[in-house]
Amino acid sequence: QICLSLVKLLFYLAHSPLGSIVLLDFQPRQFVMVDGNLKVTDMDDASTEELSCKEDNDCTLDFPTKSFPLKCSVVGKCEGINEKKNLFNAYRYFFTYLLPHSAPPALRPLLSDILNATGDLRYGINETLRAFEKVLHLYKSGLYLQKRPLLLKDYISLKGFRTVEGEDYKCWPSYSHLGCLLSIHSAEEAAAICNSQPQCQSFIVTQQRTWTGRPLASFQSSWTDLIPDTNAVVYIKRSASSGERL
């Protein structure tokens, strides 16, 4: 969410009515999340000036660990230097820390492609935004899910119940520090996640939604202490419930 919001912001800056705008003091502390959108808190160091040049050798974009040769345009300006400076700063301050984590395994190669392409400045801001929107579409639609055996049949479902909230086993990347709370596309995906975790004996699908509209599921190591909840469904492994009375 943070990276996509940042890319949308940089897309606007690259195509603003004033021309391509560069953020000269590009630091994480210059941004804040407001209603799920990233905003710039300080525009004092923004500029529409692009580096003047006479030849291509005048257009090297330098960073502490990398340098990029750019082209000198016919009007004597380094082509796309503001856009590329913003994008590489997004890569080194945000993408490198956020993109490799928390995505479903099937989407990680796509995010790795974005990371590598922006790190080498092979993508401009237009290509970067399209790549992010493709990943978002796959994530929201569930098209990233690979065909696999149907596992939900191995679970008993109880509508209108959930287990008592409490600290349980933890997983990555959980929305709760008290247990294992993950976003899912469907109960079938939740069953696959539960089967992949040795501790998991049950999971609860709630009405809570993430910013992408995906429901949250809580994975638990037991299924005892059920309490009524009209907005929840608890799924219990048949093997865990054998010998017990539901």
CSV table of C-alpha atoms in Angstrom, one decimal:
chain,number,residue,atom,x,y,z
A,1,GLN,CA,0.0,0.0,0.0
A,2,ILE,CA,2.8,2.4,0.9
A,3,CYS,CA,4.8,1.7,-2.2
A,4,LEU,CA,1.8,1.9,-4.6
A,5,SER,CA,0.7,5.2,-3.0
A,6,LEU,CA,4.2,6.5,-3.4
A,7,VAL,CA,4.4,5.5,-7.1
A,8,LYS,CA,1.0,7.3,-7.7
A,9,LEU,CA,2.4,10.4,-6.1
A,10,LEU,CA,5.6,10.3,-8.2
A,11,PHE,CA,3.5,9.7,-11.3
A,12,TYR,CA,1.6,12.9,-10.5
A,13,LEU,CA,4.9,14.8,-9.9
A,14,ALA,CA,6.4,13.6,-13.2
A,15,HIS,CA,3.3,14.8,-15.1
A,16,SER,CA,2.3,17.8,-13.1
A,17,PRO,CA,1.0,21.0,-14.8
A,18,LEU,CA,4.2,22.7,-13.7
A,19,GLY,CA,6.4,20.1,-15.4
A,20,SER,CA,8.4,17.3,-13.9
A,21,ILE,CA,8.9,18.0,-10.2
A,22,VAL,CA,11.9,16.6,-8.2
A,23,LEU,CA,11.9,16.2,-4.4
A,24,LEU,CA,15.4,17.4,-3.5
A,25,ASP,CA,15.2,16.3,0.1
A,26,PHE,CA,13.7,12.8,-0.5
A,27,GLN,CA,13.6,11.1,2.9
A,28,PRO,CA,11.0,8.9,4.6
A,29,ARG,CA,10.5,11.5,7.2
A,30,GLN,CA,9.1,13.9,4.5
A,31,PHE,CA,6.1,11.6,4.0
A,32,VAL,CA,3.0,10.8,6.0
A,33,MET,CA,0.0,8.4,5.5
A,34,VAL,CA,-3.4,10.2,5.4
A,35,ASP,CA,-6.4,7.9,4.9
A,36,GLY,CA,-4.3,5.3,3.3
A,37,ASN,CA,-2.5,7.7,0.9
A,38,LEU,CA,1.0,8.9,1.1
A,39,LYS,CA,1.4,12.7,1.2
A,40,VAL,CA,4.5,14.9,1.1
A,41,THR,CA,4.7,17.0,4.2
A,42,ASP,CA,7.3,19.6,3.0
A,43,MET,CA,7.4,21.0,-0.6
A,44,ASP,CA,10.0,23.6,0.2
A,45,ASP,CA,12.7,21.5,-1.4
A,46,ALA,CA,10.7,20.6,-4.6
A,47,SER,CA,11.9,21.9,-7.9
A,48,THR,CA,10.8,21.9,-11.6
A,49,GLU,CA,14.3,22.8,-12.8
A,50,GLU,CA,16.0,20.1,-14.9
A,51,LEU,CA,19.8,20.0,-15.2
A,52,SER,CA,21.1,21.9,-18.2
A,53,CYS,CA,23.5,20.2,-20.5
A,54,LYS,CA,25.5,20.5,-23.8
A,55,GLU,CA,26.3,16.9,-24.3
A,56,ASP,CA,25.4,13.5,-22.8
A,57,ASN,CA,28.5,13.5,-20.6
A,58,ASP,CA,26.9,16.4,-18.6
A,59,CYS,CA,24.0,14.2,-17.6
A,60,THR,CA,25.2,11.7,-15.1
A,61,LEU,CA,22.8,11.0,-12.3
A,62,ASP,CA,24.9,10.3,-9.2
A,63,PHE,CA,23.9,8.4,-6.0
A,64,PRO,CA,26.2,7.2,-3.2
A,65,THR,CA,26.3,3.6,-4.6
A,66,LYS,CA,25.3,4.0,-8.3
A,67,SER,CA,25.6,6.4,-11.2
A,68,PHE,CA,23.3,6.5,-14.3
A,69,PRO,CA,24.2,8.1,-17.7
A,70,LEU,CA,21.3,10.1,-19.2
A,71,LYS,CA,20.8,11.8,-22.5
A,72,CYS,CA,21.0,15.5,-23.2
A,73,SER,CA,17.9,16.6,-25.1
A,74,VAL,CA,17.8,18.9,-28.1
A,75,VAL,CA,16.7,21.7,-25.8
A,76,GLY,CA,19.7,21.3,-23.6
A,77,LYS,CA,18.1,19.5,-20.7
A,78,CYS,CA,19.0,16.2,-19.2
A,79,GLU,CA,16.1,14.0,-20.2
A,80,GLY,CA,13.9,12.7,-17.4
A,81,ILE,CA,16.4,13.5,-14.7
A,82,ASN,CA,13.8,14.7,-12.2
A,83,GLU,CA,11.6,11.7,-12.7
A,84,LYS,CA,14.5,9.2,-12.5
A,85,LYS,CA,15.9,10.9,-9.4
A,86,ASN,CA,12.6,10.5,-7.6
A,87,LEU,CA,12.2,6.9,-8.7
A,88,PHE,CA,15.6,5.8,-7.6
A,89,ASN,CA,15.1,7.5,-4.2
A,90,ALA,CA,11.8,5.6,-3.9
A,91,TYR,CA,13.7,2.4,-4.7
A,92,ARG,CA,16.4,2.9,-2.1
A,93,TYR,CA,14.3,4.4,0.7
A,94,PHE,CA,11.1,2.4,0.3
A,95,PHE,CA,11.1,-0.4,-2.2
A,96,THR,CA,14.2,-2.2,-0.9
A,97,TYR,CA,12.7,-2.3,2.6
A,98,LEU,CA,9.1,-3.0,1.9
A,99,LEU,CA,8.6,-4.9,-1.4
A,100,PRO,CA,10.5,-8.2,-0.5
A,101,HIS,CA,8.2,-8.8,2.5
A,102,SER,CA,4.7,-9.9,3.2
A,103,ALA,CA,3.5,-10.7,-0.4
A,104,PRO,CA,2.0,-14.1,-1.2
A,105,PRO,CA,4.8,-16.4,-2.7
A,106,ALA,CA,3.3,-16.4,-6.2
A,107,LEU,CA,3.5,-12.6,-6.4
A,108,ARG,CA,7.1,-12.2,-5.0
A,109,PRO,CA,8.8,-12.7,-8.4
A,110,LEU,CA,6.7,-9.8,-9.9
A,111,LEU,CA,7.7,-7.6,-7.0
A,112,SER,CA,11.3,-8.7,-7.4
A,113,ASP,CA,11.1,-7.6,-11.0
A,114,ILE,CA,9.9,-4.2,-10.0
A,115,LEU,CA,12.6,-3.9,-7.4
A,116,ASN,CA,15.4,-4.8,-9.9
A,117,ALA,CA,14.0,-2.7,-12.7
A,118,THR,CA,13.7,0.5,-10.6
A,119,GLY,CA,17.0,-0.2,-9.0
A,120,ASP,CA,18.6,-0.2,-12.4
A,121,LEU,CA,16.3,2.6,-13.7
A,122,ARG,CA,15.2,0.3,-16.5
A,123,TYR,CA,11.6,1.3,-15.6
A,124,GLY,CA,10.4,4.9,-15.8
A,125,ILE,CA,7.5,6.0,-13.6
A,126,ASN,CA,4.8,5.0,-16.2
A,127,GLU,CA,6.1,1.4,-16.4
A,128,THR,CA,6.5,1.2,-12.6
A,129,LEU,CA,2.9,2.3,-12.0
A,130,ARG,CA,1.6,-0.2,-14.6
A,131,ALA,CA,3.7,-3.0,-12.9
A,132,PHE,CA,2.3,-2.2,-9.5
A,133,GLU,CA,-1.3,-2.0,-10.8
A,134,LYS,CA,-0.9,-5.4,-12.4
A,135,VAL,CA,0.3,-6.9,-9.1
A,136,LEU,CA,-2.6,-5.2,-7.3
A,137,HIS,CA,-5.1,-6.7,-9.8
A,138,LEU,CA,-3.7,-10.2,-9.3
A,139,TYR,CA,-3.8,-9.8,-5.6
A,140,LYS,CA,-7.3,-8.5,-5.3
A,141,SER,CA,-8.8,-10.9,-7.9
A,142,GLY,CA,-7.1,-14.0,-6.5
A,143,LEU,CA,-5.7,-14.8,-10.0
A,144,TYR,CA,-2.3,-15.3,-8.4
A,145,LEU,CA,-3.6,-18.4,-6.7
A,146,GLN,CA,-2.1,-21.5,-8.3
A,147,LYS,CA,-4.4,-24.5,-8.9
A,148,ARG,CA,-4.1,-26.9,-6.0
A,149,PRO,CA,-6.1,-29.7,-4.4
A,150,LEU,CA,-9.2,-28.4,-2.6
A,151,LEU,CA,-8.5,-28.4,1.1
A,152,LEU,CA,-11.6,-26.8,2.6
A,153,LYS,CA,-13.4,-30.2,2.5
A,154,ASP,CA,-11.0,-31.3,5.3
A,155,TYR,CA,-12.6,-28.6,7.6
A,156,ILE,CA,-15.9,-28.4,9.5
A,157,SER,CA,-17.5,-24.9,9.3
A,158,LEU,CA,-19.5,-23.3,12.1
A,159,LYS,CA,-21.3,-20.1,11.0
A,160,GLY,CA,-22.0,-17.5,13.7
A,161,PHE,CA,-19.2,-18.5,16.0
A,162,ARG,CA,-15.6,-17.6,16.8
A,163,THR,CA,-13.1,-18.5,19.4
A,164,VAL,CA,-12.3,-16.4,22.4
A,165,GLU,CA,-9.6,-13.8,21.5
A,166,GLY,CA,-6.3,-14.3,23.2
A,167,GLU,CA,-2.6,-14.7,22.5
A,168,ASP,CA,-1.8,-17.6,20.2
A,169,TYR,CA,1.1,-18.7,17.9
A,170,LYS,CA,2.5,-15.9,15.7
A,171,CYS,CA,3.2,-15.9,12.0
A,172,TRP,CA,4.6,-13.5,9.4
A,173,PRO,CA,3.3,-11.1,8.2
A,174,SER,CA,0.5,-10.9,10.8
A,175,TYR,CA,-1.8,-7.9,11.2
A,176,SER,CA,-1.8,-8.6,15.0
A,177,HIS,CA,1.2,-9.0,17.3
A,178,LEU,CA,-0.8,-11.3,19.5
A,179,GLY,CA,-1.3,-14.1,17.0
A,180,CYS,CA,-1.6,-15.0,13.3
A,181,LEU,CA,-4.0,-12.7,11.5
A,182,LEU,CA,-3.6,-12.7,7.7
A,183,SER,CA,-5.6,-11.4,4.7
A,184,ILE,CA,-7.0,-14.0,2.4
A,185,HIS,CA,-8.8,-14.2,-0.9
A,186,SER,CA,-11.1,-16.9,0.2
A,187,ALA,CA,-11.7,-19.6,2.8
A,188,GLU,CA,-10.0,-22.1,0.4
A,189,GLU,CA,-6.8,-20.0,0.5
A,190,ALA,CA,-7.1,-19.9,4.3
A,191,ALA,CA,-7.4,-23.7,4.4
A,192,ALA,CA,-4.1,-23.9,2.4
A,193,ILE,CA,-2.4,-21.5,4.8
A,194,CYS,CA,-3.6,-23.4,7.8
A,195,ASN,CA,-2.4,-26.7,6.3
A,196,SER,CA,1.0,-25.2,5.8
A,197,GLN,CA,1.4,-24.2,9.5
A,198,PRO,CA,2.0,-27.1,11.8
A,199,GLN,CA,0.4,-25.3,14.8
A,200,CYS,CA,-2.8,-24.5,13.0
A,201,GLN,CA,-5.9,-26.4,14.0
A,202,SER,CA,-8.6,-23.9,13.1
A,203,PHE,CA,-9.2,-20.5,11.5
A,204,ILE,CA,-11.8,-17.8,11.7
A,205,VAL,CA,-13.0,-15.7,8.8
A,206,THR,CA,-14.3,-12.3,9.9
A,207,GLN,CA,-16.1,-9.4,8.3
A,208,GLN,CA,-12.9,-7.2,8.7
A,209,ARG,CA,-11.4,-6.1,5.4
A,210,THR,CA,-8.0,-4.8,4.4
A,211,TRP,CA,-7.5,-1.7,2.2
A,212,THR,CA,-7.8,-4.0,-0.8
A,213,GLY,CA,-11.1,-5.4,0.3
A,214,ARG,CA,-9.7,-8.8,1.3
A,215,PRO,CA,-11.1,-10.4,4.4
A,216,LEU,CA,-8.9,-11.1,7.5
A,217,ALA,CA,-8.6,-14.6,8.9
A,218,SER,CA,-7.3,-15.5,12.3
A,219,PHE,CA,-5.3,-18.8,12.5
A,220,GLN,CA,-5.3,-20.6,15.8
A,221,SER,CA,-3.7,-23.7,17.4
A,222,SER,CA,-7.0,-24.7,19.1
A,223,TRP,CA,-10.8,-24.4,18.6
A,224,THR,CA,-12.1,-24.6,22.1
A,225,ASP,CA,-14.1,-21.9,23.9
A,226,LEU,CA,-16.4,-21.0,21.0
A,227,ILE,CA,-18.6,-18.0,21.5
A,228,PRO,CA,-21.5,-16.6,19.3
A,229,ASP,CA,-20.5,-14.0,16.6
A,230,THR,CA,-22.9,-13.5,13.7
A,231,ASN,CA,-20.2,-11.9,11.6
A,232,ALA,CA,-17.8,-14.8,11.8
A,233,VAL,CA,-17.3,-18.4,10.6
A,234,VAL,CA,-14.9,-20.8,12.3
A,235,TYR,CA,-13.3,-23.6,10.3
A,236,ILE,CA,-12.0,-26.6,12.3
A,237,LYS,CA,-9.8,-29.3,10.9
A,238,ARG,CA,-11.7,-32.6,10.9
A,239,SER,CA,-8.7,-34.3,12.3
A,240,ALA,CA,-8.6,-31.9,15.2
A,241,SER,CA,-12.3,-32.3,15.9
A,242,SER,CA,-12.3,-36.2,15.9
A,243,GLY,CA,-13.3,-37.6,19.2
A,244,GLU,CA,-14.7,-34.2,20.3
A,245,ARG,CA,-18.3,-33.2,20.4
A,246,LEU,CA,-19.2,-30.0,18.4
